[in-house]
Short mmCIF file of C-alpha atoms in Angstrom, two decimals:
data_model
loop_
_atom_site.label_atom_id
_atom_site.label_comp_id
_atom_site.label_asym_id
_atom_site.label_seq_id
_atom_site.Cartn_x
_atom_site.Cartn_y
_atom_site.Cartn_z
CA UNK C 657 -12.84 4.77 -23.81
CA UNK C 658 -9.18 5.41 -22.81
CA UNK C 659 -7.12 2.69 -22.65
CA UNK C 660 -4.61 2.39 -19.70
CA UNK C 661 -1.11 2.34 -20.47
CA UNK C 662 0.61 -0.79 -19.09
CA UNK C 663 3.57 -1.06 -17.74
CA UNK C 664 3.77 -4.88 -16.42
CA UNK C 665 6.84 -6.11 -19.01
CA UNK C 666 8.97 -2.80 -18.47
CA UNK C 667 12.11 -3.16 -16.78
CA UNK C 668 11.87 -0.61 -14.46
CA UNK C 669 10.39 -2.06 -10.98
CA UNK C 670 9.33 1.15 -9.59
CA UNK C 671 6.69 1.06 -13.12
CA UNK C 672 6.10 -2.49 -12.50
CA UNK C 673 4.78 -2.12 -8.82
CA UNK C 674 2.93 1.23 -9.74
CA UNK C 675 1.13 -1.26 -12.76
CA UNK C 676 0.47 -3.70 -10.03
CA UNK C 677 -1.15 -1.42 -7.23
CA UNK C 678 -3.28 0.20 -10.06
CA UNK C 679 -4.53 3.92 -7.83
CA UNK C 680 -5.06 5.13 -5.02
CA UNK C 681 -8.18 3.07 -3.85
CA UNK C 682 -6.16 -0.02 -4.26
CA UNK C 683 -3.38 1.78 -1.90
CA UNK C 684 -6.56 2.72 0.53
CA UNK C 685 -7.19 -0.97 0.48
CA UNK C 686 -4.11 -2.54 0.58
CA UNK C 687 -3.89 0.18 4.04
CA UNK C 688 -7.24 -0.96 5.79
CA UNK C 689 -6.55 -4.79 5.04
CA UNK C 690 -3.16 -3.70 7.71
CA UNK C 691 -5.38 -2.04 9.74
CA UNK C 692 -7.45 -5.24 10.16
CA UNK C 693 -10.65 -4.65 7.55
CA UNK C 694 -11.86 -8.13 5.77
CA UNK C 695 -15.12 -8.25 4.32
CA UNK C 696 -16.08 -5.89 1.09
CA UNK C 697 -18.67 -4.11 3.55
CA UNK C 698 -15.58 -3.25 5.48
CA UNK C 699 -13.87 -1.95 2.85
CA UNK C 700 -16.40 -0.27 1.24
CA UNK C 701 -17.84 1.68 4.54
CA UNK C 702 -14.68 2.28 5.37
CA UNK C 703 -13.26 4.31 2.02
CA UNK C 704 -16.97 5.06 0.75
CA UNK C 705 -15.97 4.01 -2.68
CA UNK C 706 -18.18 2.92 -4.88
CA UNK C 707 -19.39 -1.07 -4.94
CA UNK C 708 -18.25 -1.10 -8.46
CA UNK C 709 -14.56 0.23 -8.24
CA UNK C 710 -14.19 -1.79 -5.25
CA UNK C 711 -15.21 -5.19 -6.85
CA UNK C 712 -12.67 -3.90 -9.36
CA UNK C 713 -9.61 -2.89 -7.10
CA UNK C 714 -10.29 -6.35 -5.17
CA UNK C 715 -10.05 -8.33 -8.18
CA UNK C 716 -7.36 -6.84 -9.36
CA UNK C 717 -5.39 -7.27 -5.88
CA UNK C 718 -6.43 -10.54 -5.78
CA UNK C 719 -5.31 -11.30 -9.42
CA UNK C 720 -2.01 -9.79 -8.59
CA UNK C 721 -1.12 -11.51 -5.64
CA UNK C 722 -1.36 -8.99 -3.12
CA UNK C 723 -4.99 -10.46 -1.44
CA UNK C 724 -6.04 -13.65 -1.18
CA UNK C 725 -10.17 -14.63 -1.54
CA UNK C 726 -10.66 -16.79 1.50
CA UNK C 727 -13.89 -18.06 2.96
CA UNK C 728 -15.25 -16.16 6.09
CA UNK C 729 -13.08 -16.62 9.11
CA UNK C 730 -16.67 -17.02 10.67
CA UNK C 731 -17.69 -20.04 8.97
CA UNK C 732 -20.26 -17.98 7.58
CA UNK C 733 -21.18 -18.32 3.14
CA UNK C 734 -19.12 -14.71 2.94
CA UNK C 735 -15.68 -14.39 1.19
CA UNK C 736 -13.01 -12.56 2.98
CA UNK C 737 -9.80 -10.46 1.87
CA UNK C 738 -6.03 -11.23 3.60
CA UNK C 739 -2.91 -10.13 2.34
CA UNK C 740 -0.79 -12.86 0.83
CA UNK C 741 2.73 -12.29 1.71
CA UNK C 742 3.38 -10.25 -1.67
CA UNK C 743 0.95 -7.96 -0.15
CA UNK C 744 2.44 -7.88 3.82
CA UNK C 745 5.40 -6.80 1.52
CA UNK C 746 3.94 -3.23 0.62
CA UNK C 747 3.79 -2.76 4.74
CA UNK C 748 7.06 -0.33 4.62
CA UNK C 749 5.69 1.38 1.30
CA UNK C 750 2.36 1.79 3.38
CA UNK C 751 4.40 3.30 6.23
CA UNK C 752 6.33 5.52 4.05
CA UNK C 753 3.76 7.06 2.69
CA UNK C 754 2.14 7.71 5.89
CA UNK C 755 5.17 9.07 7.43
CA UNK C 756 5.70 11.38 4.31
CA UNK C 757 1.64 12.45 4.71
CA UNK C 758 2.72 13.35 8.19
CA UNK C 759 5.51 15.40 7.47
CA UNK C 760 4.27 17.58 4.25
CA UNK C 761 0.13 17.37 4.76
CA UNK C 762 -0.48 18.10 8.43
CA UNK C 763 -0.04 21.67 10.18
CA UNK C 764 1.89 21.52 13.44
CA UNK C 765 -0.67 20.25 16.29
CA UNK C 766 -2.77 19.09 13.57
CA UNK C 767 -4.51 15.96 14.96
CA UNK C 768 -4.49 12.64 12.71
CA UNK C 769 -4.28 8.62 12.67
CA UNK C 770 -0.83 7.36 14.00
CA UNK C 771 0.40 4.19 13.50
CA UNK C 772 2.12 2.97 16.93
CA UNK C 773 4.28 -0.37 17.81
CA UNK C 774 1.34 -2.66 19.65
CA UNK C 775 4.09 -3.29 21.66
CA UNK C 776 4.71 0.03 23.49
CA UNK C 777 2.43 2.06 22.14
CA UNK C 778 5.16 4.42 20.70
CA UNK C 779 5.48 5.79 17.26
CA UNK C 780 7.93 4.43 15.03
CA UNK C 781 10.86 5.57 14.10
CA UNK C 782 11.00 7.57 10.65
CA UNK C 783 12.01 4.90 7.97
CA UNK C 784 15.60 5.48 6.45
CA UNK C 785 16.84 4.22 3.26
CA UNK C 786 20.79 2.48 3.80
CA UNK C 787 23.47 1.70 2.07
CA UNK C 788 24.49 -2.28 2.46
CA UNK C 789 26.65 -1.22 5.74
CA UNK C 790 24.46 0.79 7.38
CA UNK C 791 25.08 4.64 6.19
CA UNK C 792 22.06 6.55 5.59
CA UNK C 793 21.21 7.41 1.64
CA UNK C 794 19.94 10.27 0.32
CA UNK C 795 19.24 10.78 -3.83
CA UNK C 796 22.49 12.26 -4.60
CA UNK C 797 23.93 9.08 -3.19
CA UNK C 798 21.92 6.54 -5.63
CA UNK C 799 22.43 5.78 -9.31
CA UNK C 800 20.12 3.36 -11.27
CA UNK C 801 21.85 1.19 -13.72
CA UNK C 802 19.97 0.90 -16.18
CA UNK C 803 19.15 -2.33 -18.54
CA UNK C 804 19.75 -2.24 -22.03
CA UNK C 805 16.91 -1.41 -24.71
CA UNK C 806 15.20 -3.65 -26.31
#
């Protein structure tokens, strides 16, 4: 078997949160649990994964922080995912993904989900990354500083 490299003590956060969120099916879940899905069946109907990677993914979530186990809103003997605030915190890496998927997966006219401000019912605005005083950023304008080795 293949072990999985780990990446949970490096000091690079962008390995860190990629060793936290695991795959894509964790992503997928992370996704419906915004879009309102609780109970495994939910999930599971939902992506079509199987029971087994699912059970895996939600313990893995829920280990990490990102879901919480709580017992059926319904008072029923059922167990129930909700993102813990860790995991409303992925919300604008959820919508930047989406937004990227729109721009570089869809042909023009192409129908697909959108995600719209309950509000109004419009779209949101494309997520920007900023500088501390407002100006827009693009990778030429970013450096990482980078920790010493160990």
């Amino acid at each position: 078997m293949v072990t999985r490299t780990r990446f949970d003590d490096s000091d690079c956060p962008v390995a860190r949160s990629v060793d936290a969120i695991g795959d894509w099916w964790s992503l997928l879940i992370v996704r419906d649990a915004f879009d309102g899905s609780r109970r495994f069946g939910e999930f599971q109907r939902g992506l079509g994964v199987a029971k087994n990677i699912l059970t895996a993914r939600l313990r893995a979530l829920v280990a990490g922080g990102v879901l919480a186990s709580v017992p059926a809103s319904d008072g029923s003997a059922y167990r129930e995912y909700v993102l813990t605030p860790k995991g409303e915190a992925l919300f604008p890496v959820i919508v930047a993904l989406r937004q990227w998927g729109e721009a570089h997966f869809f042909a023009p006219g192409e129908e697909h989900s959108r995600l719209v401000d309950r509000r109004d019912g419009h779209r949101l605005r494309a997520l920007e990354v900023q500088s501390s005083d407002g100006r827009p950023l693009r990778p030429d304008d970013t450096t990482v500083h980078k920790v010493a080795t160990r």
